[in-house]
Structure formats: C-alpha cells, structure tokens
Short mmCIF file of C-alpha atoms in Angstrom, two decimals:
data_model
loop_
_atom_site.label_atom_id
_atom_site.label_comp_id
_atom_site.label_asym_id
_atom_site.label_seq_id
_atom_site.Cartn_x
_atom_site.Cartn_y
_atom_site.Cartn_z
CA UNK A 11 -1.65 -29.08 7.89
CA UNK A 12 -2.79 -25.97 6.02
CA UNK A 13 -6.46 -25.98 5.05
CA UNK A 14 -8.49 -24.12 2.45
CA UNK A 15 -6.84 -21.81 -0.06
CA UNK A 16 -4.19 -23.34 -2.34
CA UNK A 17 -1.55 -20.84 -3.44
CA UNK A 18 2.08 -20.67 -4.69
CA UNK A 19 4.69 -21.40 -2.01
CA UNK A 20 8.46 -21.23 -1.86
CA UNK A 21 10.25 -24.55 -2.21
CA UNK A 22 10.74 -26.57 0.97
CA UNK A 23 14.50 -26.00 0.78
CA UNK A 24 14.08 -22.24 0.51
CA UNK A 25 11.47 -22.14 3.29
CA UNK A 26 13.81 -24.12 5.56
CA UNK A 27 16.59 -21.68 4.72
CA UNK A 28 14.41 -18.72 5.74
CA UNK A 29 13.68 -20.47 9.06
CA UNK A 30 17.32 -21.42 9.70
CA UNK A 31 18.38 -17.82 9.10
CA UNK A 32 15.79 -16.65 11.63
CA UNK A 33 13.58 -14.75 9.19
CA UNK A 34 10.56 -17.01 9.59
CA UNK A 35 9.36 -18.40 12.91
CA UNK A 36 6.16 -19.75 14.48
CA UNK A 37 4.52 -16.37 15.18
CA UNK A 38 1.02 -15.56 13.94
CA UNK A 39 -1.00 -12.40 14.53
CA UNK A 40 -2.54 -14.24 17.49
CA UNK A 41 0.92 -14.17 19.08
CA UNK A 42 1.00 -10.38 19.12
CA UNK A 43 -2.58 -9.47 19.98
CA UNK A 44 -2.44 -11.87 22.94
CA UNK A 45 0.99 -10.60 23.98
CA UNK A 46 -0.02 -6.95 24.17
CA UNK A 47 -3.50 -7.62 25.58
CA UNK A 48 -1.78 -9.43 28.45
CA UNK A 49 1.23 -7.12 28.86
CA UNK A 50 -0.47 -3.71 28.42
CA UNK A 51 -4.24 -4.36 28.52
CA UNK A 52 -5.28 -0.79 29.32
CA UNK A 53 -2.97 0.88 26.82
CA UNK A 54 -4.71 2.61 23.90
CA UNK A 55 -4.06 0.47 20.83
CA UNK A 56 -6.31 2.18 18.28
CA UNK A 57 -7.29 5.85 17.92
CA UNK A 58 -9.83 7.05 15.38
CA UNK A 59 -11.38 10.52 15.07
CA UNK A 60 -14.33 9.44 17.23
CA UNK A 61 -13.29 6.46 19.37
CA UNK A 62 -10.45 4.52 20.99
CA UNK A 63 -9.71 0.84 21.70
CA UNK A 64 -7.35 -0.58 24.30
CA UNK A 65 -5.34 -3.70 23.55
CA UNK A 66 -7.67 -5.66 25.81
CA UNK A 67 -10.75 -4.29 23.99
CA UNK A 68 -9.22 -5.05 20.62
CA UNK A 69 -8.38 -8.61 21.60
CA UNK A 70 -11.73 -9.43 23.21
CA UNK A 71 -13.83 -7.95 20.40
CA UNK A 72 -11.69 -9.69 17.80
CA UNK A 73 -11.99 -13.01 19.64
CA UNK A 74 -15.76 -12.64 19.82
CA UNK A 75 -15.89 -11.78 16.13
CA UNK A 76 -13.78 -14.86 15.36
CA UNK A 77 -16.23 -17.04 17.26
CA UNK A 78 -19.11 -15.31 15.49
CA UNK A 79 -17.59 -16.21 12.13
CA UNK A 80 -17.15 -19.82 13.23
CA UNK A 81 -20.79 -19.87 14.34
CA UNK A 82 -21.79 -18.94 10.77
CA UNK A 83 -20.04 -22.09 9.59
CA UNK A 84 -16.90 -20.41 8.30
CA UNK A 85 -13.67 -22.22 9.02
CA UNK A 86 -9.91 -22.02 8.93
CA UNK A 87 -8.68 -21.40 5.38
CA UNK A 88 -11.89 -19.75 4.14
CA UNK A 89 -11.52 -16.45 2.29
CA UNK A 90 -13.40 -13.55 3.90
CA UNK A 91 -13.39 -10.27 1.96
CA UNK A 92 -13.68 -6.79 3.43
CA UNK A 93 -14.49 -3.42 1.86
CA UNK A 94 -14.27 -0.82 4.59
CA UNK A 95 -12.15 2.23 5.48
CA UNK A 96 -9.45 2.53 8.15
CA UNK A 97 -11.53 2.25 11.32
CA UNK A 98 -11.48 0.24 14.56
CA UNK A 99 -14.04 -2.11 12.99
CA UNK A 100 -11.61 -2.92 10.19
CA UNK A 101 -8.88 -3.84 12.67
CA UNK A 102 -11.30 -5.93 14.75
CA UNK A 103 -12.30 -7.79 11.59
CA UNK A 104 -8.64 -8.22 10.54
CA UNK A 105 -7.58 -9.78 13.83
CA UNK A 106 -10.85 -11.69 14.24
CA UNK A 107 -10.40 -13.34 10.85
CA UNK A 108 -6.78 -14.10 11.75
CA UNK A 109 -7.69 -15.63 15.12
CA UNK A 110 -10.05 -18.16 13.51
CA UNK A 111 -7.64 -18.86 10.66
CA UNK A 112 -9.55 -17.25 7.81
CA UNK A 113 -7.87 -15.44 4.92
CA UNK A 114 -8.77 -11.75 4.71
CA UNK A 115 -9.20 -10.53 1.12
CA UNK A 116 -9.08 -6.75 0.80
CA UNK A 117 -11.34 -4.84 -1.61
CA UNK A 118 -10.57 -1.19 -2.29
CA UNK A 119 -13.24 1.32 -1.32
CA UNK A 120 -13.73 2.78 -4.85
CA UNK A 121 -14.39 -0.69 -6.29
CA UNK A 122 -17.88 -1.60 -7.38
CA UNK A 123 -19.45 -4.85 -8.59
CA UNK A 124 -17.56 -4.89 -11.89
CA UNK A 125 -14.18 -4.74 -10.16
CA UNK A 126 -15.05 -6.93 -7.17
CA UNK A 127 -16.72 -9.91 -8.86
CA UNK A 128 -13.59 -11.24 -10.62
CA UNK A 129 -11.48 -10.75 -7.49
CA UNK A 130 -13.97 -12.53 -5.25
CA UNK A 131 -14.31 -15.37 -7.74
CA UNK A 132 -10.54 -15.63 -8.03
CA UNK A 133 -10.23 -16.20 -4.28
CA UNK A 134 -13.44 -18.24 -3.92
CA UNK A 135 -14.70 -15.79 -1.30
CA UNK A 136 -17.08 -17.30 1.28
CA UNK A 137 -18.10 -14.10 3.12
CA UNK A 138 -17.79 -10.35 2.71
CA UNK A 139 -17.79 -7.51 5.24
CA UNK A 140 -18.96 -4.06 4.13
CA UNK A 141 -20.48 -0.81 5.37
CA UNK A 142 -24.17 0.04 5.53
CA UNK A 143 -23.89 2.20 2.43
CA UNK A 144 -25.26 5.64 1.62
CA UNK A 145 -27.08 7.47 -1.15
CA UNK A 146 -24.03 7.20 -3.41
CA UNK A 147 -23.22 3.53 -2.85
CA UNK A 148 -25.51 0.84 -1.50
CA UNK A 149 -22.81 -1.58 -0.38
CA UNK A 150 -25.09 -4.29 1.11
CA UNK A 151 -27.29 -4.42 -1.98
CA UNK A 152 -24.22 -4.51 -4.22
CA UNK A 153 -22.87 -7.47 -2.26
CA UNK A 154 -26.24 -9.23 -2.38
CA UNK A 155 -26.30 -8.91 -6.17
CA UNK A 156 -22.74 -10.25 -6.29
CA UNK A 157 -24.05 -13.54 -4.90
CA UNK A 158 -25.44 -14.14 -8.38
CA UNK A 159 -21.96 -13.75 -9.90
CA UNK A 160 -19.81 -15.25 -7.13
CA UNK A 161 -20.95 -18.83 -6.57
CA UNK A 162 -18.84 -19.31 -3.42
CA UNK A 163 -20.26 -16.23 -1.61
CA UNK A 164 -22.51 -17.30 1.28
CA UNK A 165 -22.53 -14.55 3.92
CA UNK A 166 -22.77 -10.73 3.89
CA UNK A 167 -21.81 -8.98 7.12
CA UNK A 168 -22.75 -5.31 7.45
CA UNK A 169 -21.03 -2.80 9.73
CA UNK A 170 -23.58 -0.23 10.92
CA UNK A 171 -27.35 -0.36 10.65
CA UNK A 172 -28.32 -3.75 9.26
CA UNK A 173 -31.02 -4.05 6.62
CA UNK A 174 -32.94 -7.33 6.66
CA UNK A 175 -31.30 -10.37 5.07
CA UNK A 176 -27.81 -9.47 6.25
CA UNK A 177 -25.69 -10.34 9.26
CA UNK A 178 -24.76 -7.45 11.53
CA UNK A 179 -21.11 -6.99 12.52
CA UNK A 180 -21.87 -5.72 16.02
CA UNK A 181 -24.47 -8.42 16.65
CA UNK A 182 -22.01 -11.15 15.72
CA UNK A 183 -19.66 -9.75 18.38
CA UNK A 184 -22.33 -9.19 21.04
CA UNK A 185 -23.85 -12.64 20.63
CA UNK A 186 -20.54 -14.54 20.61
CA UNK A 187 -18.34 -15.69 23.47
CA UNK A 188 -14.60 -15.55 24.13
CA UNK A 189 -13.96 -19.28 23.96
CA UNK A 190 -10.47 -20.28 22.76
CA UNK A 191 -10.32 -21.11 19.05
CA UNK A 192 -10.32 -24.89 18.67
CA UNK A 193 -8.47 -24.97 15.33
CA UNK A 194 -6.18 -21.91 15.25
CA UNK A 195 -3.89 -21.08 12.33
CA UNK A 196 -0.20 -21.91 12.16
CA UNK A 197 2.55 -19.63 10.87
CA UNK A 198 2.67 -21.17 7.40
CA UNK A 199 -1.08 -20.65 6.87
CA UNK A 200 -2.36 -17.94 4.51
CA UNK A 201 -3.34 -14.75 6.33
CA UNK A 202 -4.23 -12.15 3.69
CA UNK A 203 -5.05 -12.02 -0.01
CA UNK A 204 -4.30 -8.66 -1.63
CA UNK A 205 -4.60 -7.73 -5.28
CA UNK A 206 -2.23 -5.44 -7.13
CA UNK A 207 -3.55 -1.97 -7.77
CA UNK A 208 -3.99 -2.65 -11.46
CA UNK A 209 -2.53 0.52 -12.98
CA UNK A 210 -2.00 -1.29 -16.28
CA UNK A 211 -3.39 -4.82 -16.52
CA UNK A 212 -5.92 -6.86 -14.63
CA UNK A 213 -5.14 -7.07 -10.89
CA UNK A 214 -3.16 -10.07 -9.68
CA UNK A 215 -3.68 -11.77 -6.31
CA UNK A 216 -0.89 -12.23 -3.77
CA UNK A 217 -1.33 -14.44 -0.70
CA UNK A 218 0.72 -13.70 2.42
CA UNK A 219 1.36 -16.13 5.26
CA UNK A 220 1.71 -15.23 8.93
CA UNK A 221 5.40 -16.14 8.90
CA UNK A 222 6.07 -13.61 6.13
CA UNK A 223 3.97 -10.80 7.63
CA UNK A 224 5.42 -11.14 11.12
CA UNK A 225 8.97 -11.54 9.80
CA UNK A 226 8.59 -8.33 7.84
CA UNK A 227 7.44 -6.52 10.99
CA UNK A 228 10.45 -7.78 12.95
CA UNK A 229 13.01 -7.05 10.22
CA UNK A 230 11.72 -3.75 8.82
CA UNK A 231 10.71 -1.96 12.05
CA UNK A 232 14.24 -1.45 13.48
CA UNK A 233 15.12 0.62 10.40
CA UNK A 234 12.78 3.32 11.71
CA UNK A 235 13.39 2.65 15.42
CA UNK A 236 9.76 1.65 15.98
CA UNK A 237 8.90 0.75 19.58
CA UNK A 238 5.92 0.33 21.88
CA UNK A 239 5.90 4.02 22.85
CA UNK A 240 5.24 5.14 19.28
CA UNK A 241 1.96 6.43 17.89
CA UNK A 242 1.80 5.26 14.28
CA UNK A 243 -0.41 7.08 11.78
CA UNK A 244 -1.14 5.19 8.56
CA UNK A 245 -2.61 7.35 5.78
CA UNK A 246 -2.86 4.69 3.02
CA UNK A 247 -5.92 2.42 3.15
CA UNK A 248 -5.76 -0.88 5.02
CA UNK A 249 -7.30 -2.43 1.91
CA UNK A 250 -3.88 -2.03 0.27
CA UNK A 251 -0.81 -3.97 1.37
CA UNK A 252 1.10 -0.72 2.14
CA UNK A 253 -1.45 0.45 4.67
CA UNK A 254 -2.17 -3.02 6.05
CA UNK A 255 1.46 -3.96 6.66
CA UNK A 256 2.16 -0.62 8.33
CA UNK A 257 -0.82 -1.13 10.63
CA UNK A 258 0.51 -4.62 11.35
CA UNK A 259 3.89 -3.17 12.33
CA UNK A 260 2.20 -1.15 15.05
CA UNK A 261 0.43 -4.22 16.43
CA UNK A 262 3.57 -6.37 16.43
CA UNK A 263 5.53 -3.75 18.37
CA UNK A 264 2.72 -2.78 20.74
CA UNK A 265 2.44 0.74 19.33
CA UNK A 266 -0.74 2.80 19.00
CA UNK A 267 -2.47 2.83 15.60
CA UNK A 268 -3.80 6.29 14.65
CA UNK A 269 -6.49 5.91 12.01
CA UNK A 270 -7.65 8.14 9.19
CA UNK A 271 -10.85 6.75 7.62
CA UNK A 272 -10.42 8.64 4.37
CA UNK A 273 -7.99 11.14 2.96
CA UNK A 274 -8.72 14.82 2.74
CA UNK A 275 -6.02 17.43 3.25
CA UNK A 276 -8.06 18.81 6.16
CA UNK A 277 -8.31 15.47 7.99
CA UNK A 278 -4.68 14.61 7.27
CA UNK A 279 -3.55 17.92 8.77
CA UNK A 280 -5.88 17.47 11.75
CA UNK A 281 -4.47 14.02 12.53
CA UNK A 282 -0.87 15.27 12.23
CA UNK A 283 -1.53 18.21 14.54
CA UNK A 284 -4.03 16.85 17.08
CA UNK A 285 -3.50 13.08 17.26
CA UNK A 286 0.20 13.58 18.07
CA UNK A 287 1.68 10.77 15.95
CA UNK A 288 5.38 10.03 16.24
CA UNK A 289 5.70 7.97 13.04
CA UNK A 290 3.63 8.56 9.90
CA UNK A 291 3.32 6.48 6.72
CA UNK A 292 2.07 8.46 3.71
CA UNK A 293 1.94 8.55 -0.05
CA UNK A 294 3.55 11.56 -1.79
CA UNK A 295 0.11 12.79 -2.87
CA UNK A 296 -1.07 13.01 0.76
CA UNK A 297 1.84 15.24 1.70
CA UNK A 298 1.87 17.37 -1.46
CA UNK A 299 -1.85 18.15 -1.41
CA UNK A 300 -1.86 19.07 2.29
CA UNK A 301 1.17 21.33 2.05
CA UNK A 302 -0.07 23.08 -1.11
CA UNK A 303 -3.41 23.71 0.61
CA UNK A 304 -1.49 25.70 3.23
CA UNK A 305 -2.73 23.48 6.07
CA UNK A 306 0.72 22.77 7.51
CA UNK A 307 1.89 26.38 7.64
CA UNK A 308 2.75 27.64 11.13
CA UNK A 309 1.46 24.56 12.96
CA UNK A 310 2.97 22.45 15.73
CA UNK A 311 4.40 19.19 14.35
CA UNK A 312 6.80 18.67 17.21
CA UNK A 313 5.52 15.16 17.98
CA UNK A 314 6.79 13.79 14.66
CA UNK A 315 9.96 11.69 14.69
CA UNK A 316 9.67 10.15 11.25
CA UNK A 317 7.44 10.56 8.21
CA UNK A 318 7.95 7.70 5.78
CA UNK A 319 6.76 8.33 2.22
CA UNK A 320 6.04 5.53 -0.27
CA UNK A 321 3.47 4.16 -2.67
CA UNK A 322 4.83 5.98 -5.72
CA UNK A 323 7.96 7.94 -6.63
CA UNK A 324 8.28 10.90 -4.28
CA UNK A 325 9.56 14.20 -5.67
CA UNK A 326 12.51 15.16 -3.40
CA UNK A 327 11.07 18.63 -2.80
CA UNK A 328 7.90 17.13 -1.31
CA UNK A 329 9.90 15.24 1.33
CA UNK A 330 12.15 18.24 1.98
CA UNK A 331 9.21 20.64 2.23
CA UNK A 332 7.60 18.49 4.91
CA UNK A 333 10.82 18.03 6.86
CA UNK A 334 11.28 21.80 7.11
CA UNK A 335 8.06 21.82 9.15
CA UNK A 336 9.25 19.06 11.55
CA UNK A 337 11.40 20.57 14.32
CA UNK A 338 12.17 17.19 15.91
CA UNK A 339 11.87 14.82 13.00
CA UNK A 340 12.98 13.67 9.59
CA UNK A 341 11.29 12.49 6.42
CA UNK A 342 12.44 9.47 4.49
CA UNK A 343 11.24 6.87 2.05
CA UNK A 344 10.62 3.15 1.89
CA UNK A 345 10.11 0.76 -0.98
CA UNK A 346 7.55 -1.99 -1.12
CA UNK A 347 5.03 -3.59 -3.43
CA UNK A 348 2.11 -5.96 -3.05
CA UNK A 349 4.56 -8.62 -4.24
CA UNK A 350 7.41 -7.68 -1.87
CA UNK A 351 5.99 -5.96 1.25
CA UNK A 352 8.39 -3.49 2.96
CA UNK A 353 11.96 -4.22 1.89
CA UNK A 354 13.92 -0.94 1.63
CA UNK A 355 14.25 2.10 3.86
CA UNK A 356 16.34 5.25 3.81
CA UNK A 357 18.66 5.28 6.85
CA UNK A 358 17.26 7.91 9.17
CA UNK A 359 20.74 9.19 10.02
CA UNK A 360 21.56 9.64 6.33
CA UNK A 361 21.99 13.13 4.89
CA UNK A 362 18.75 14.77 3.66
CA UNK A 363 19.56 14.62 -0.05
CA UNK A 364 19.74 10.81 0.19
CA UNK A 365 16.62 10.46 2.35
CA UNK A 366 14.60 12.72 0.09
CA UNK A 367 15.64 11.29 -3.28
CA UNK A 368 16.11 7.56 -2.72
CA UNK A 369 14.24 4.61 -1.24
CA UNK A 370 17.37 3.78 0.72
CA UNK A 371 18.98 0.41 1.21
CA UNK A 372 17.65 -3.11 1.15
CA UNK A 373 16.71 -4.64 4.48
CA UNK A 374 18.06 -7.92 5.82
CA UNK A 375 17.11 -11.05 3.90
CA UNK A 376 16.63 -9.37 0.52
CA UNK A 377 18.80 -9.75 -2.59
CA UNK A 378 18.81 -6.97 -5.19
CA UNK A 379 19.97 -6.77 -8.79
CA UNK A 380 19.57 -3.95 -11.32
CA UNK A 381 19.69 -5.20 -14.90
CA UNK A 382 19.39 -4.07 -18.47
CA UNK A 383 15.67 -4.60 -19.27
CA UNK A 384 16.53 -5.89 -22.75
CA UNK A 385 19.30 -8.46 -22.19
CA UNK A 386 19.13 -9.03 -18.42
CA UNK A 387 22.79 -8.22 -17.75
CA UNK A 388 23.72 -6.37 -14.56
CA UNK A 389 24.30 -2.65 -15.02
CA UNK A 390 27.13 -0.64 -13.49
CA UNK A 391 26.87 1.50 -10.35
CA UNK A 392 24.83 4.59 -11.20
CA UNK A 393 23.35 3.13 -14.40
CA UNK A 394 19.61 2.77 -14.82
CA UNK A 395 18.03 -0.65 -15.16
CA UNK A 396 15.14 -2.81 -14.00
CA UNK A 397 15.01 -3.64 -10.29
CA UNK A 398 15.01 -7.38 -9.52
CA UNK A 399 14.30 -8.74 -6.03
CA UNK A 400 14.59 -12.04 -4.17
CA UNK A 401 14.22 -13.09 -0.53
CA UNK A 402 12.00 -14.10 2.38
CA UNK A 403 9.45 -11.28 1.79
CA UNK A 404 9.08 -11.71 -1.96
CA UNK A 405 5.98 -13.60 -3.06
CA UNK A 406 6.36 -17.11 -4.45
CA UNK A 407 3.86 -16.31 -7.20
CA UNK A 408 0.44 -14.90 -8.04
CA UNK A 409 -2.66 -16.86 -7.11
CA UNK A 410 -3.94 -19.06 -9.97
CA UNK A 411 -2.07 -17.15 -12.67
CA UNK A 412 0.57 -19.28 -14.40
CA UNK A 413 1.10 -16.85 -17.27
CA UNK A 414 1.75 -13.90 -14.96
CA UNK A 415 4.11 -16.04 -12.88
CA UNK A 416 6.06 -17.07 -15.97
CA UNK A 417 6.68 -13.43 -16.83
CA UNK A 418 7.26 -12.25 -13.25
CA UNK A 419 10.40 -14.22 -12.40
CA UNK A 420 13.86 -14.78 -13.85
CA UNK A 421 15.28 -18.29 -14.18
CA UNK A 422 17.26 -17.83 -10.95
CA UNK A 423 14.18 -16.79 -8.97
CA UNK A 424 14.39 -12.99 -8.96
CA UNK A 425 11.10 -11.10 -9.14
CA UNK A 426 10.89 -8.55 -11.95
CA UNK A 427 9.56 -5.44 -10.22
CA UNK A 428 8.88 -3.47 -13.40
CA UNK A 429 10.55 -0.47 -11.72
CA UNK A 430 13.52 1.36 -13.19
CA UNK A 431 16.23 2.15 -10.65
CA UNK A 432 19.82 3.14 -10.06
CA UNK A 433 22.10 2.24 -7.16
CA UNK A 434 24.96 4.32 -5.75
CA UNK A 435 28.20 3.01 -4.23
CA UNK A 436 26.65 3.00 -0.74
CA UNK A 437 23.75 0.78 -1.79
CA UNK A 438 21.11 3.53 -1.88
CA UNK A 439 18.51 2.75 -4.52
CA UNK A 440 16.71 5.47 -6.45
CA UNK A 441 13.49 4.52 -8.24
CA UNK A 442 13.58 6.41 -11.52
CA UNK A 443 10.34 5.25 -13.11
CA UNK A 444 8.49 2.27 -14.56
CA UNK A 445 9.71 0.20 -17.50
CA UNK A 446 6.25 0.43 -19.09
CA UNK A 447 6.12 4.23 -18.70
CA UNK A 448 9.11 4.94 -20.95
CA UNK A 449 8.05 7.11 -23.90
CA UNK A 450 9.69 6.34 -27.26
CA UNK A 451 9.85 9.66 -29.10
CA UNK A 452 11.33 8.95 -32.52
CA UNK A 453 13.71 6.33 -31.14
CA UNK A 454 14.72 8.43 -28.14
CA UNK A 455 13.68 6.72 -24.90
CA UNK A 456 12.37 9.31 -22.43
CA UNK A 457 11.82 8.48 -18.76
CA UNK A 458 9.06 10.86 -17.59
CA UNK A 459 9.66 10.64 -13.84
CA UNK A 460 12.26 13.39 -13.37
CA UNK A 461 10.29 15.72 -15.67
CA UNK A 462 7.14 15.07 -13.62
CA UNK A 463 9.03 15.82 -10.40
CA UNK A 464 10.27 19.13 -11.78
CA UNK A 465 6.79 20.10 -12.94
CA UNK A 466 5.45 19.36 -9.46
CA UNK A 467 7.96 21.86 -8.14
CA UNK A 468 6.07 24.63 -9.96
CA UNK A 469 4.03 26.61 -7.41
CA UNK A 470 0.81 26.24 -9.41
CA UNK A 471 1.02 22.46 -9.93
CA UNK A 472 -0.16 19.88 -7.41
CA UNK A 473 0.32 16.76 -9.53
CA UNK A 474 1.79 16.16 -12.98
CA UNK A 475 1.93 13.11 -15.22
CA UNK A 476 3.47 12.57 -18.64
CA UNK A 477 1.97 10.04 -21.05
CA UNK A 478 2.58 9.13 -24.69
CA UNK A 479 0.30 10.33 -27.45
CA UNK A 480 0.35 8.56 -30.80
CA UNK A 481 2.12 10.30 -33.69
CA UNK A 482 2.38 9.19 -37.33
CA UNK A 483 5.94 10.55 -37.71
CA UNK A 484 7.69 9.96 -34.37
CA UNK A 485 5.57 7.09 -33.13
CA UNK A 486 4.98 8.81 -29.80
CA UNK A 487 5.01 12.37 -28.56
CA UNK A 488 4.56 13.60 -24.97
CA UNK A 489 1.47 15.05 -23.31
CA UNK A 490 1.59 16.53 -19.81
CA UNK A 491 -1.45 16.33 -17.56
CA UNK A 492 -1.57 18.61 -14.50
CA UNK A 493 -3.83 19.46 -11.60
CA UNK A 494 -3.46 22.98 -10.23
CA UNK A 495 -3.63 24.65 -6.86
CA UNK A 496 -6.90 26.54 -6.27
CA UNK A 497 -7.42 29.80 -8.19
CA UNK A 498 -4.30 29.46 -10.35
CA UNK A 499 -3.63 28.97 -14.04
CA UNK A 500 -0.83 27.46 -16.10
CA UNK A 501 -0.10 28.05 -19.78
CA UNK A 502 1.93 25.82 -22.06
CA UNK A 503 4.67 28.47 -22.27
CA UNK A 504 4.82 28.77 -18.49
CA UNK A 505 5.29 25.02 -18.28
CA UNK A 506 8.12 24.91 -20.84
CA UNK A 507 9.80 27.97 -19.28
CA UNK A 508 9.83 26.14 -15.95
CA UNK A 509 11.37 23.05 -17.55
CA UNK A 510 13.98 25.13 -19.36
CA UNK A 511 14.99 26.93 -16.16
CA UNK A 512 15.43 23.55 -14.48
CA UNK A 513 17.73 22.17 -17.14
CA UNK A 514 15.40 19.90 -19.11
CA UNK A 515 16.42 19.64 -22.77
CA UNK A 516 13.82 20.74 -25.29
CA UNK A 517 13.68 17.27 -26.90
CA UNK A 518 12.21 16.00 -23.58
CA UNK A 519 9.56 18.71 -23.22
CA UNK A 520 5.89 17.78 -23.48
CA UNK A 521 4.27 18.94 -26.70
CA UNK A 522 0.81 19.26 -25.21
CA UNK A 523 -0.60 20.35 -21.84
CA UNK A 524 -3.92 19.18 -20.44
CA UNK A 525 -5.24 20.75 -17.22
CA UNK A 526 -7.65 18.46 -15.39
CA UNK A 527 -9.56 18.95 -12.17
CA UNK A 528 -8.56 15.63 -10.63
CA UNK A 529 -6.05 12.92 -11.50
CA UNK A 530 -7.38 9.38 -11.91
CA UNK A 531 -5.76 7.55 -9.00
CA UNK A 532 -5.48 4.06 -7.59
CA UNK A 533 -6.58 3.66 -3.93
CA UNK A 534 -2.95 4.15 -2.87
CA UNK A 535 -2.66 7.44 -4.75
CA UNK A 536 -0.76 6.24 -7.80
CA UNK A 537 -1.70 8.07 -10.97
CA UNK A 538 -3.49 5.80 -13.46
CA UNK A 539 -1.60 6.69 -16.61
CA UNK A 540 -3.58 4.24 -18.69
CA UNK A 541 -6.71 6.24 -17.92
CA UNK A 542 -4.94 9.46 -18.98
CA UNK A 543 -4.03 7.84 -22.30
CA UNK A 544 -7.68 6.87 -22.76
CA UNK A 545 -8.71 10.48 -22.06
CA UNK A 546 -6.31 11.62 -24.78
CA UNK A 547 -7.64 9.09 -27.26
CA UNK A 548 -11.20 10.32 -26.70
#
C-alpha cells in the first residue's frame, strides 16, 4: 500500500493495460543500483571534474544516506527536497531517498525563498538538502527562514561545511549503517516530484512513480543504442526532469554518468574533450554558446557517438554545426516535457536534414495527435497544429491543481502539450513553436520560431527571441531581442537584410531590435519570453 503523498493516478484499467503490454513492471531504482553494484562493483559509475564513484561506492553511500534519513524520523512517502548542482552528492541523495521510499522534490539552483516556499508547501516537504552557501547565496540560512513559511519542513541537511543547527550530509552517511531497508518502496510508489519550469504561469507539480521512470528508461534507451559501455554526459541540471531522467537512463543501463556541476562554455567544452563521453544530452543553448565561443574548433571529439539536443526548439544549423565536428558521431533531437518524460527521438540512421530539424518519431506506448488549436479537429499531414499526447509516460495530472488538470486534458484523455507541431508522412514530428507564443499582428498570426532560428544563423547572434509589443492600431507588433557574440554589433538594418536574404516576408519582420547582454532563461535554458515582454513594458 502506497504511503504518504497523494497524487493523481491513471485509472486502474489503464494501469493494468500498461502492465499487460509490458510497459510497467515491478522495478524500482533499488532494482538497478543493486544490480550494477553486484554485477560491476568496481566499474566507475559517476565522474565529476574532481572525483569518481564506483557502482559499489554509489550503492553503499546511498544506502547509508537512506538509513540516515530514517534515523531522523523520515519515512516512506515523505517529500524530501533538494537544491544542489549535478554532483556525486546529488546522485547519492537521489538514490538514498529512493532506497528508503521518500519522494525527491527538485528545486532549481537559481530559485530563492520566494520561488521555493510555494513549491515546498505544495508538496508538504519534510526535509531539504542544500549546499553550504557562499557570499552570494546563504542556502542554509535561506532554508532555515523557510521553516517559518513551510509548516511541514522539519530538517535541513547541508552538503559541505555544516553551520550549527543543521544536519550534515556527510555525517549522516558516516554515522549510518548499511542495514537493509525495512519498508522499501514498491513500483507504484511516488519517486520524484518535479515542477514545470514556469515560463508563463505558476509552476505545476508532476509526481512520477518508479514504474513510469524505469519504463521510460527501458523503452527510450534503445532508440539511441544506449548500453553499459557508454559514458553519458548530461548537461541539463538534475533538478529538471530532462537532466534527471537522462541521468536515470545511465543508471538503469549500467552506463557511466559524466557530470557537469554548472554550465559554462569552457566547462562544457572541457567535458566533451577530456571526459570522453560517448552520448551527450544538451540544450540548444549549451551547444550554440560553446561553438560560437570557438571552443570546439580543431578539437578531438572522436569519442562522441550521439549528441541528443532537447529542452527547447533547436535551430537545425546548431545541430548540423556540431555534427560537422564529430568524426564518428551524429547529432539528433528528442522530445520530452515534465509532463511526458522522454517520448520522441530522431532515428539515428535517418538522414541529417530530418535529425537536425525534427524531434523524430514517437516511442513505443505513446499516442500522438496534431489538432487545430481552435476546434480540436485533426489536421492533415504537414499542417501545423497543437501536439496532443497520451500513453504510459504521460502524467495523470498535476499535484493538487484541479483547474490546471481540467485545462490540460481532452475528453478522451490526451494531454495538451501547448506545442505547435507538424508531422510528415514518415511520422517525423517537427516542433514549430508554442501556441501561446503566436503573435497576432493585425489579424495575421505569426509563429516566431522559424524567424528566431534564422536570426540565430547570423554570425553575430548567439540567441534571438521574438515577442509581441502592444500597438494601438495592429494590436501587436514584433520586437526582436538578441544576444551577440563578443566584440560584435548588430544594427536593425543588418537584421532585416539577413531576414530578407533568407526568404522571410517583410510582414513577418520585427519592427524593433533590442540588444541585451544576457537572455532571461529557465534552468533548462529556455528563454523566458514573459520576462522579455516585461522588459519592453518598462
């Protein structure tokens, strides 16, 4: 019987169907950490810039941490939050929480008290794990003050030097034993609680069970030929479902996790060159910034088999530019969301123009429709519409949010992704934008995504984003925001000349250009267009 957190679940009939079809089984994360600790105990499981963990180390430290949490009085079903970068400690905490049956709630690194308090209250968080802080951000003190706003919060666990009044992560491990867990989780138990990145509205919480996470690892991984010999580098943060599920793939298949605690073009390039990954998961912004900084020119990337790009729409030239530097590998794309996990992948034997411009084909166990956003009717092959999704990996609903759930699903159970997409005759799906990002210029609906991709092909532009600006006559006009490569400039006329040369009609050109030093981004490197609109309004 599941304990603790109450959350939306699929109907019993649907859950039984997923089990009968072989999508869901009895595996938990315990299954895989124990499997690889026994089968390949001395193999390196985790590589960070300054340390390594074997599978045996990872298992034993996680088991001790699990027992340490139980010693604090935490129990199966309790929500335990974490705000920490991609490090061995994060993975020890992740598996430790899973071993004792807790629910790990991820908090993005840029979040502060104002963002974290409502999330922690929403999940009734019992404990939180954080770093020791620095002169810019006193994480332990922030968490201590959150106790006044989060009534359920009882324990603060600090990784690093421990100030008084806090539990120390390393001490919990050192002082605990490796006794078997008396009340371990079962596959239908909640494993993680992740919140959407909140690019428009308040974040929404999605709970994932072990059966869904492990099924996704089994079903998705063969699309990229992942195996135990691979070295998997995950650039997105583990505090986001993209990064966390990719790190979980590596565990489930006995691969090595290569960690990058934070993104800088310099560290990204260093990990690609020196850590010798075979498979890399990245956001488009990671790749674009590193290439435009010149850090991947004339370097050895021969270890790379696959670089999978996701998290936001990837300009085809970004994927192609990287692939030209990979003598033995290919770049492709996947599609996933907090609400769906990893459910599409470009076939790696597909021709480059498909791999670089589409998110590929749906994986097993997923149903897809593309519909007219206004009347809900299915569109024809090649026509643009809203992407609808249904299947074993799609959430059953947001945590404690009836209104959001009412809007999120169709009557026949399809999840409304909010993404605009087209599908070709081979089933390849191209994400063309977001329904909410369409700009209505005097009655003409303008999708900004292809214009943004063309702008990002300009040698001086790193990132570009188009947003609406209010207009008394047309309702909305278009403003382009851009960040530039170092020591370059861009005029309005240079921008429009570039668009003209690339076949963009004048009625779709931006009517204003704003150069900014840095784009406002979510933790997974999606541009926060709402923040750009607010900048315009100021």
